[in-house]
CSV table of C-alpha atoms and ligand atoms in Angstrom, one decimal:
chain,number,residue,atom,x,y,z
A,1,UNK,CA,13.5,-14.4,-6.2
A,2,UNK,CA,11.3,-15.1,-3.2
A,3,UNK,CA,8.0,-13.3,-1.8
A,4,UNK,CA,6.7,-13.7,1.5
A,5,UNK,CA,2.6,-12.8,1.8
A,6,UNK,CA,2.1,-12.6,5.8
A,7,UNK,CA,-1.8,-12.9,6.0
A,8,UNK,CA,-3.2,-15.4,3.4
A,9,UNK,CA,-6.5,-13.5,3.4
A,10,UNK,CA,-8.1,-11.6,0.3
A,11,UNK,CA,-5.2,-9.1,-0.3
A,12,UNK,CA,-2.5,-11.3,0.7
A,13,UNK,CA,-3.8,-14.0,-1.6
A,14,UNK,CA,-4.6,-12.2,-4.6
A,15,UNK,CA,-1.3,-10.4,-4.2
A,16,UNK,CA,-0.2,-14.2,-4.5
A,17,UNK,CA,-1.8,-15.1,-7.8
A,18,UNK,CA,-0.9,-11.8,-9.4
A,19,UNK,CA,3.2,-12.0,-8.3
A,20,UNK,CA,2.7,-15.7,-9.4
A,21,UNK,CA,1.0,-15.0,-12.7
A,22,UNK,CA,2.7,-11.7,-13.7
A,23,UNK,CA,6.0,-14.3,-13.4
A,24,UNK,CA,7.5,-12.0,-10.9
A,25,UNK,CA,8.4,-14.1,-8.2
A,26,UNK,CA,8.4,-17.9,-6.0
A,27,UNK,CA,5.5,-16.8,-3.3
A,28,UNK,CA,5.1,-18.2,0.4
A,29,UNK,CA,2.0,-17.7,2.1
A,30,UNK,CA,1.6,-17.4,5.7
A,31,UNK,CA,-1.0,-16.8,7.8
A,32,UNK,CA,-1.6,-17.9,11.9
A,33,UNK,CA,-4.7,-19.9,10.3
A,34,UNK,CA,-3.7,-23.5,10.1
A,35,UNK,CA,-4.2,-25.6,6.4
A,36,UNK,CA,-5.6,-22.4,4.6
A,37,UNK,CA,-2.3,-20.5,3.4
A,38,UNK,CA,-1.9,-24.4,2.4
A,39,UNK,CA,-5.4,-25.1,0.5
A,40,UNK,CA,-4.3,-21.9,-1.2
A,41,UNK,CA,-1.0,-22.3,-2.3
A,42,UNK,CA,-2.3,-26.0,-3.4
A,43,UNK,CA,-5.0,-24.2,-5.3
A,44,UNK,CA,-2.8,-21.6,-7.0
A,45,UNK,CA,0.1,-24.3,-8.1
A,46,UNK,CA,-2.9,-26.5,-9.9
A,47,UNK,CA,-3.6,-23.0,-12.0
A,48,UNK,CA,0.0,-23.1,-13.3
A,49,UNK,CA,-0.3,-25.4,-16.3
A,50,UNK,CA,-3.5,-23.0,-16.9
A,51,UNK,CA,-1.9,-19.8,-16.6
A,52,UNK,CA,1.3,-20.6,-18.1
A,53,UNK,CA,4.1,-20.1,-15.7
A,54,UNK,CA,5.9,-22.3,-13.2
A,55,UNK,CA,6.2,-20.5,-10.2
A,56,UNK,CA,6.5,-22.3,-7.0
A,57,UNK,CA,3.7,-21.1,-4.1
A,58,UNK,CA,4.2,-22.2,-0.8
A,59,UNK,CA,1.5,-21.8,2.1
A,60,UNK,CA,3.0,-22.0,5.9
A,61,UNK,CA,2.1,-21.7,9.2
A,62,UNK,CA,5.8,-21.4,9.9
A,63,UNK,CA,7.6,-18.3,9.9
A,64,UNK,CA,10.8,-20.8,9.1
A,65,UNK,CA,9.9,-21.4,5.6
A,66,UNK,CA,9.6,-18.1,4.4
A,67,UNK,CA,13.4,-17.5,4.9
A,68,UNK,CA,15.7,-15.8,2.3
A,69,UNK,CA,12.8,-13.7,1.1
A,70,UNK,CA,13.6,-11.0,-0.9
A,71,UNK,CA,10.6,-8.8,0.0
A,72,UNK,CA,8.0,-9.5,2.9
A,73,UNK,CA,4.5,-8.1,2.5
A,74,UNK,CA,2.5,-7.6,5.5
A,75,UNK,CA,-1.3,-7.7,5.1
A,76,UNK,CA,-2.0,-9.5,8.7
A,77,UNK,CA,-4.7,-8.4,10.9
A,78,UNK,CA,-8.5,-7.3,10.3
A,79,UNK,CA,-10.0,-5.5,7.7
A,80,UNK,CA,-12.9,-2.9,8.7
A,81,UNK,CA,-16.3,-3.1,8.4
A,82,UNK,CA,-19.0,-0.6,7.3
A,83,UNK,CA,-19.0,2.3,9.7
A,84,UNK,CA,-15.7,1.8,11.0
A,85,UNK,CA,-12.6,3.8,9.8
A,86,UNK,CA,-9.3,2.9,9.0
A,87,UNK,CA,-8.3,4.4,12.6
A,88,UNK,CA,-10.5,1.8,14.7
A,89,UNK,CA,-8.2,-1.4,13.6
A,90,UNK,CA,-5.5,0.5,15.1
A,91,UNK,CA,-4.6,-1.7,18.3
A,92,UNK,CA,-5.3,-5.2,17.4
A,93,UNK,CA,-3.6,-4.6,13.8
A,94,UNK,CA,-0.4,-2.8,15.7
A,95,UNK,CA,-0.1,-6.3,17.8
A,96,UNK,CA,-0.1,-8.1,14.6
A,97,UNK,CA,2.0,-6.1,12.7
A,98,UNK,CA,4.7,-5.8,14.9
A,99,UNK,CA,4.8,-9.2,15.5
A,100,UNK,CA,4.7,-10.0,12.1
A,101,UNK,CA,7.1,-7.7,11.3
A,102,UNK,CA,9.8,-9.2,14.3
A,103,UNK,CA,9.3,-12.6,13.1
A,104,UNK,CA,9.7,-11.9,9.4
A,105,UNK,CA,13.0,-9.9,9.6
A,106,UNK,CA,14.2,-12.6,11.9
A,107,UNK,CA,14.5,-15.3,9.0
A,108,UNK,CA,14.9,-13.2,6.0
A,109,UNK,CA,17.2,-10.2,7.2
A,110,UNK,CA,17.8,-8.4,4.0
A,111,UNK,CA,14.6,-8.2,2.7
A,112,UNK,CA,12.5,-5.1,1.8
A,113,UNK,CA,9.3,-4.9,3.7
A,114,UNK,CA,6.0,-3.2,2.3
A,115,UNK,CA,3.5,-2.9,4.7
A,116,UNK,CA,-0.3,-2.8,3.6
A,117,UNK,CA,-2.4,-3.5,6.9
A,118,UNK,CA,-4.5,-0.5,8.3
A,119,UNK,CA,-4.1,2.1,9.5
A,120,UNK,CA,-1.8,2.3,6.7
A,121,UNK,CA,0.7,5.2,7.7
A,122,UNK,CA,0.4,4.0,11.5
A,123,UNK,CA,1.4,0.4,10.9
A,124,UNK,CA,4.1,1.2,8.4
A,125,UNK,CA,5.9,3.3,11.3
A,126,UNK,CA,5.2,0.5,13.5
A,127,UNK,CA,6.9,-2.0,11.3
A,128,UNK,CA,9.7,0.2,10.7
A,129,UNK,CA,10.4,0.1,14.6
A,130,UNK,CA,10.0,-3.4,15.1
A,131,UNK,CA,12.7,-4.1,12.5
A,132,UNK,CA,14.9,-1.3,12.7
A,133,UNK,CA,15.8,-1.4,9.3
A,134,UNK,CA,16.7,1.4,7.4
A,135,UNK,CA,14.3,4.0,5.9
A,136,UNK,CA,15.2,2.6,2.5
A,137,UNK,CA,14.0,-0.9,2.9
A,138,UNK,CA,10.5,-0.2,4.8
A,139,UNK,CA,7.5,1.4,3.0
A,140,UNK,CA,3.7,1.0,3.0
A,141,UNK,CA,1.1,0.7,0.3
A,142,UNK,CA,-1.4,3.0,-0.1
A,143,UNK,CA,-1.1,6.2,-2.5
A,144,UNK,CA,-0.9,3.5,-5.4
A,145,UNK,CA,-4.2,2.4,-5.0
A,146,UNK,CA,-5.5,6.0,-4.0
A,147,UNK,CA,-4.0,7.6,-7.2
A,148,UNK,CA,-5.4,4.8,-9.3
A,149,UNK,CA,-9.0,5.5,-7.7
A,150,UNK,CA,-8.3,9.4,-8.5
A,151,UNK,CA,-7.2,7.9,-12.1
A,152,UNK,CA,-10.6,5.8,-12.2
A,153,UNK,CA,-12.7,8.2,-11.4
A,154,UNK,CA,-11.2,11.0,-13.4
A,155,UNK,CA,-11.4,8.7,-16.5
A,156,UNK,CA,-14.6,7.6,-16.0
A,157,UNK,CA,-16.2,11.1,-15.8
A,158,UNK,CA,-14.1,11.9,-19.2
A,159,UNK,CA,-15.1,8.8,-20.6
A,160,UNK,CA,-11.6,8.1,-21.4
A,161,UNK,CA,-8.9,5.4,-21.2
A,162,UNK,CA,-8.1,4.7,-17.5
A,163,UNK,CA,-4.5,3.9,-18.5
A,164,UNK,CA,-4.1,7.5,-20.1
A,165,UNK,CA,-4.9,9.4,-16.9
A,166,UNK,CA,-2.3,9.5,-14.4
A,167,UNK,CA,-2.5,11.5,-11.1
A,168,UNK,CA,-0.5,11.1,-7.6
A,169,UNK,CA,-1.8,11.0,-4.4
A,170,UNK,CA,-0.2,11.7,-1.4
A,171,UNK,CA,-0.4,11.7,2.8
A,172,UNK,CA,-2.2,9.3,4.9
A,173,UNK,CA,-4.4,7.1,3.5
A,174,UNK,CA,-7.7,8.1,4.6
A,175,UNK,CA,-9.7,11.0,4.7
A,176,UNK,CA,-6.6,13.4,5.0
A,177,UNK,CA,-5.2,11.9,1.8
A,178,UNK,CA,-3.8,14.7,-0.1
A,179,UNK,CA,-4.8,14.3,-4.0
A,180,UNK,CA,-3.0,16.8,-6.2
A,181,UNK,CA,-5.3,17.6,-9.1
A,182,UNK,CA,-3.3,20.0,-10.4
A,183,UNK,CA,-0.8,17.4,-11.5
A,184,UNK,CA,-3.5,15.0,-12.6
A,185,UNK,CA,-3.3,14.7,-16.4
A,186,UNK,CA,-4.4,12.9,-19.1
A,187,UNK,CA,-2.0,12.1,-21.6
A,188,UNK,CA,-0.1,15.3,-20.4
A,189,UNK,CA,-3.1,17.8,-20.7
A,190,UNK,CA,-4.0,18.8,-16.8
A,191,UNK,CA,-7.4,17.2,-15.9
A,192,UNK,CA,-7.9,21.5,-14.9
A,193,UNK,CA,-8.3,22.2,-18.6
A,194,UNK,CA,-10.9,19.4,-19.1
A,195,UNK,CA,-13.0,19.2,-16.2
A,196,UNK,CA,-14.7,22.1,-13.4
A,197,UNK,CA,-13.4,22.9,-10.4
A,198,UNK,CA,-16.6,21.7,-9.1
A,199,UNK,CA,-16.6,18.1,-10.7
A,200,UNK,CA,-12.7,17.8,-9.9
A,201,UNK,CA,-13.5,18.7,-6.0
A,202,UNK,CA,-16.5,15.7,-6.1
A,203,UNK,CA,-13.8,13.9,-7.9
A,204,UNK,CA,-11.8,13.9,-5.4
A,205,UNK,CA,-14.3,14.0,-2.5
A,206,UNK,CA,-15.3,10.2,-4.4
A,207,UNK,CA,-11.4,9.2,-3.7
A,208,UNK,CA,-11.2,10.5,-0.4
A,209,UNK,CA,-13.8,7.5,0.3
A,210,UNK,CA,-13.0,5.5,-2.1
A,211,UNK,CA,-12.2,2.9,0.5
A,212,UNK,CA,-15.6,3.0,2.6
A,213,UNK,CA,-17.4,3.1,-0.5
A,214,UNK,CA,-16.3,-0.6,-1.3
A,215,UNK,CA,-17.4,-1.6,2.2
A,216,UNK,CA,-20.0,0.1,2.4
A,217,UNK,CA,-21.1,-1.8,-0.7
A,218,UNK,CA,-19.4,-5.5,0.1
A,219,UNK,CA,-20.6,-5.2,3.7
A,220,UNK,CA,-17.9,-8.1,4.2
A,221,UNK,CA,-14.7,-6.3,4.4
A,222,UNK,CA,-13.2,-4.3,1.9
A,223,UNK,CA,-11.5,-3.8,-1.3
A,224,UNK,CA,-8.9,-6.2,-2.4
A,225,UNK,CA,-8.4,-6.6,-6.6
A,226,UNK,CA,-7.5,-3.1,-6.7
A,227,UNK,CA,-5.1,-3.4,-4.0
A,228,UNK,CA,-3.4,-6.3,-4.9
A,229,UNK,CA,-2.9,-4.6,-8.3
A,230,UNK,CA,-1.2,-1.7,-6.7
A,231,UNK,CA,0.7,-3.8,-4.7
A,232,UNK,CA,2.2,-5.8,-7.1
A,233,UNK,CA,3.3,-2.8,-9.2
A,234,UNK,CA,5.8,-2.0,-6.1
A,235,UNK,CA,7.1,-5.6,-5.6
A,236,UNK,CA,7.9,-5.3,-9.7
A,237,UNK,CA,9.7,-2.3,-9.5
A,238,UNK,CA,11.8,-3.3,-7.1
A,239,UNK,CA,12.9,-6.8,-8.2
A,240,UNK,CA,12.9,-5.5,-11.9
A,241,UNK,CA,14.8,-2.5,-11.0
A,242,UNK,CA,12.1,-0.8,-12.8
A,243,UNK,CA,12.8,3.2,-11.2
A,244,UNK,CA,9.3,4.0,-10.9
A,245,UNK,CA,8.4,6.7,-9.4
A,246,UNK,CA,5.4,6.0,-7.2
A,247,UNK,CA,3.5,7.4,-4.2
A,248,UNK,CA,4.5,5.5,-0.9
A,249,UNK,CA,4.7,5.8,2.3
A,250,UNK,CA,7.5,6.5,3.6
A,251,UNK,CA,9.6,7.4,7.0
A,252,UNK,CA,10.5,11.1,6.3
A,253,UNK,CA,13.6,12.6,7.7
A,254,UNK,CA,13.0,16.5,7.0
A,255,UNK,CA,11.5,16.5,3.8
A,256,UNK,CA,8.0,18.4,3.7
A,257,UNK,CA,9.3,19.6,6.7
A,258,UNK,CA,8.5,16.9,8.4
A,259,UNK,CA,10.1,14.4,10.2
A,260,UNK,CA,10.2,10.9,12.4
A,261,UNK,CA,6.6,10.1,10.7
A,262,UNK,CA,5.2,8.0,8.2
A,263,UNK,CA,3.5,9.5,5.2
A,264,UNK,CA,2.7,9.0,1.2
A,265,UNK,CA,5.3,10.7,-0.6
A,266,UNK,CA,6.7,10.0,-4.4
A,267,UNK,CA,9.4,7.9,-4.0
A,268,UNK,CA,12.1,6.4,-6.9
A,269,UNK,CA,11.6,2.6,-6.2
A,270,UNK,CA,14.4,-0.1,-7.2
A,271,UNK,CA,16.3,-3.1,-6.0
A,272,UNK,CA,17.3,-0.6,-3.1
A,273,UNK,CA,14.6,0.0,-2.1
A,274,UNK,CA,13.2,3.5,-1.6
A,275,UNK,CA,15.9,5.1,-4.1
A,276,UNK,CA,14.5,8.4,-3.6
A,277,UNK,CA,12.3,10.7,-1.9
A,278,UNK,CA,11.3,13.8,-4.4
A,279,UNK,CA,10.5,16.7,-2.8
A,280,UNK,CA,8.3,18.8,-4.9
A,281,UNK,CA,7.3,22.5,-4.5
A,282,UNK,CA,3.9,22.6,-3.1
A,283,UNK,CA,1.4,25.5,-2.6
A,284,UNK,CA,0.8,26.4,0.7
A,285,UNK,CA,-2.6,24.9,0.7
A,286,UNK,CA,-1.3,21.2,0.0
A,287,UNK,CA,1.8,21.5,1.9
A,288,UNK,CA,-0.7,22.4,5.1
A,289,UNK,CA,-2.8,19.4,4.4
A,290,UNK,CA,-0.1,16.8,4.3
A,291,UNK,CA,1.1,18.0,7.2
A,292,UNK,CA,-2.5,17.9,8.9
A,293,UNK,CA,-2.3,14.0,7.6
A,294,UNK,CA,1.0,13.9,9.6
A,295,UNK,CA,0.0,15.2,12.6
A,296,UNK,CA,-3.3,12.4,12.6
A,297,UNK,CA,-0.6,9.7,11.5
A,298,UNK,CA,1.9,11.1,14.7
A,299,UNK,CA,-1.3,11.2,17.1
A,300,UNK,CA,-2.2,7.8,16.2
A,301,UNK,CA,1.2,6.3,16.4
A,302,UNK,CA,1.0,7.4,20.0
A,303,UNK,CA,-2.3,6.2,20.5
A,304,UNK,CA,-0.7,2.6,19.5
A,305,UNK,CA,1.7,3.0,21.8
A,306,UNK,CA,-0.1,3.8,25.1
B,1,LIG,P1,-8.6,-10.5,5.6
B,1,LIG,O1,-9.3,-10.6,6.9
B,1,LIG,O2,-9.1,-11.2,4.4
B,1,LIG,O3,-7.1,-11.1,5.8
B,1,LIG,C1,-6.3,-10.9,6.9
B,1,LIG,C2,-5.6,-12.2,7.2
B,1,LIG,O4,-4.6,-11.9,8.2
B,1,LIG,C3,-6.5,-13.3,7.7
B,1,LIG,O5,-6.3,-14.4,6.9
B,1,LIG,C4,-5.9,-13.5,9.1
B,1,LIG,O6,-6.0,-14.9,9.5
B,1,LIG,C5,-4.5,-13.1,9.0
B,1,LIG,N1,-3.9,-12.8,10.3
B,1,LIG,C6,-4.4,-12.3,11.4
B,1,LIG,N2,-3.5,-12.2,12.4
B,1,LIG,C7,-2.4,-12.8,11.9
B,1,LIG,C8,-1.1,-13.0,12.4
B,1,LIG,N3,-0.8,-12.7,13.7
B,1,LIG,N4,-0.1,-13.6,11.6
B,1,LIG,C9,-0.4,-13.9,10.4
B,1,LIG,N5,-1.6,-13.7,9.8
B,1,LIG,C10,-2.6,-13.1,10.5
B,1,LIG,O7,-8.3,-9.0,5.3
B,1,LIG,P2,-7.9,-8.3,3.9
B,1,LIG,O8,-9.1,-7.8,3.3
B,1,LIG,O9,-7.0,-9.1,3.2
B,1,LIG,O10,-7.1,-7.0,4.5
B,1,LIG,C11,-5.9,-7.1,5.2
B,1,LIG,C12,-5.4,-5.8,5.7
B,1,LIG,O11,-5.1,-4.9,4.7
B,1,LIG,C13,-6.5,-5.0,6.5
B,1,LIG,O12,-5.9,-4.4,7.7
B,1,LIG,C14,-7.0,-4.0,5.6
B,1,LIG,O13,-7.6,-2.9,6.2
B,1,LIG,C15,-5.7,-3.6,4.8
B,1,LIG,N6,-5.9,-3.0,3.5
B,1,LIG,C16,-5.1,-2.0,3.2
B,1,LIG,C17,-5.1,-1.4,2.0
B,1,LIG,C18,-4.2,-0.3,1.7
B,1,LIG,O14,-4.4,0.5,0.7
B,1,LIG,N7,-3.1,-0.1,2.4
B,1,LIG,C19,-6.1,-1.8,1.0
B,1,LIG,C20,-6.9,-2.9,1.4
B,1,LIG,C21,-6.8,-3.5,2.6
């Protein structure tokens, strides 16, 4: 199978050596920078005979050479910078991604597309115009990463094995992200019989800025390992057909009780796609706040469009 990375910057290339290293997939590059994707790719392929796997990685300029691709991932356009938020990126990103997006599905029409450029929710919706495809085959990246920052930071305070905790969390990604602590376990026991409301609610507070934190810190952009990682898990489960059951972000056609927006939802992914949306009973408290996180996402899908 083929990849296609558009925007060869620090997501989009680290997504490359992780697809190319986890032996997942033949990766092109592409970014509107001419000879990096290139250096890149060059630099990648002369890892192989390090790293143990003989993946091919292309870098292009050319929209032509990634055709065929089984998934596109957009992470084209600019990251933000300390004391922006996710929201001020909106116009010049929606240029780029719905560009991206148009000349993307034009040489690889039956690809699924996972969208990671900022504002998240926004730009997935976006992308999902721009190619008309079917709710199935378009979905965004970003309650991955969230939950595994929930995860993180839950672990940490326990002072136990990040892999044993796992959490979801859903809506927008930003600060209307909708954690749901009273899912988050560790190995099955509910992080509510281990920890105080109190230290759950900063834990969660920490996730809620989990992002700006890492800018706030790099000062040059933001976080990328992380969400490379969590991109890569949704690009396995659907070539591998794996039926995970992830947070994305998905277009939502009634469920929540919400409709014709894009929001983080747990979804079955497989070589379909988005297999399934699960609706789960919520309490009224969390079903108001992903709907709050809807109504930003709808308001700023307009804003794009004016
Ligand atoms: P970056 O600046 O390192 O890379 C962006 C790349 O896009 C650059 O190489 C740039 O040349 C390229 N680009 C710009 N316009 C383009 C176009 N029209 N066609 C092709 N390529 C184009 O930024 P970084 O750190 O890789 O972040 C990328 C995006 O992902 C940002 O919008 C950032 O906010 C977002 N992001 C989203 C996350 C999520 O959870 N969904 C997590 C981390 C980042």
């Amino acid at each position: 199978p083929r990849v296609t990375i558009v925007g060869a910057g620090r997501v989009g290339s680290t997504l490359a050596q992780r697809i190319a290293e986890k032996n997942l997939a033949d990766v092109v590059l592409l970014d509107i920078i001419a000879g990096m994707p290139q250096g890149l790719a060059l630099d990648l392929v002369e890892a192989r005979g390090i790293e143990l796997h003989n993946r091919q990685i292309i870098g292009t300029n050319n929209y032509a050479d990634t055709s065929g691709s089984q998934i596109v991932v957009i992470t084209a356009g600019i990251p933000r910078k300390p004391g922006m938020s996710r929201d001020d990126l909106l116009k010049t990103n929606a240029k780029i991604v719905v560009e991206a997006s148009k000349n993307a599905i034009a040489h690889s029409p039956n690809a699924i597309f996972i969208v990671v450029t900022n504002p998240l929710d926004v730009m997935t919706y976006l992308a999902w115009e721009a190619t008309g495809l079917p709710r199935s085959r378009i979905m965004g990246m970003a309650g991955v990463l969230d939950s595994a920052r929930f995860e993180t930071f839950i672990a940490l305070e326990l002072g136990v094995l990040p892999a044993d905790v796992k959490a979801m969390v859903l809506g927008s990604h930003g600060d209307l992200m909708v954690p749901l602590s009273r899912y988050a376990t560790v190995n099955g026991i509910p992080i509510t019989e281990l920890l105080d409301a109190t230290i759950i609610a900063r834990l969660v507070e920490r996730t809620r800025n989990g992002g700006a934190e890492i800018v706030e810190l790099m000062q040059t952009g933001g976080a990328f390992f992380a969400p490379a990682s969590a991109t890569s898990v949704m690009v396995e489960s659907i070539l591998l057909n794996q039926s995970r059951l992830l947070p994305v972000a998905a277009y939502l056609q009634g469920e929540y009780g919400l409709e014709d927006v894009v929001i983080g939802v747990p979804c079955r992914l497989g070589c379909g796609g988005i297999e399934r949306v699960l609706e789960l009973n919520l309490t009224d408290e969390e079903r108001e706040a992903l709907h709050t996180s809807a109504q930003s996402v709808r308001k700023n899908i307009e804003r794009s469009q004016e």
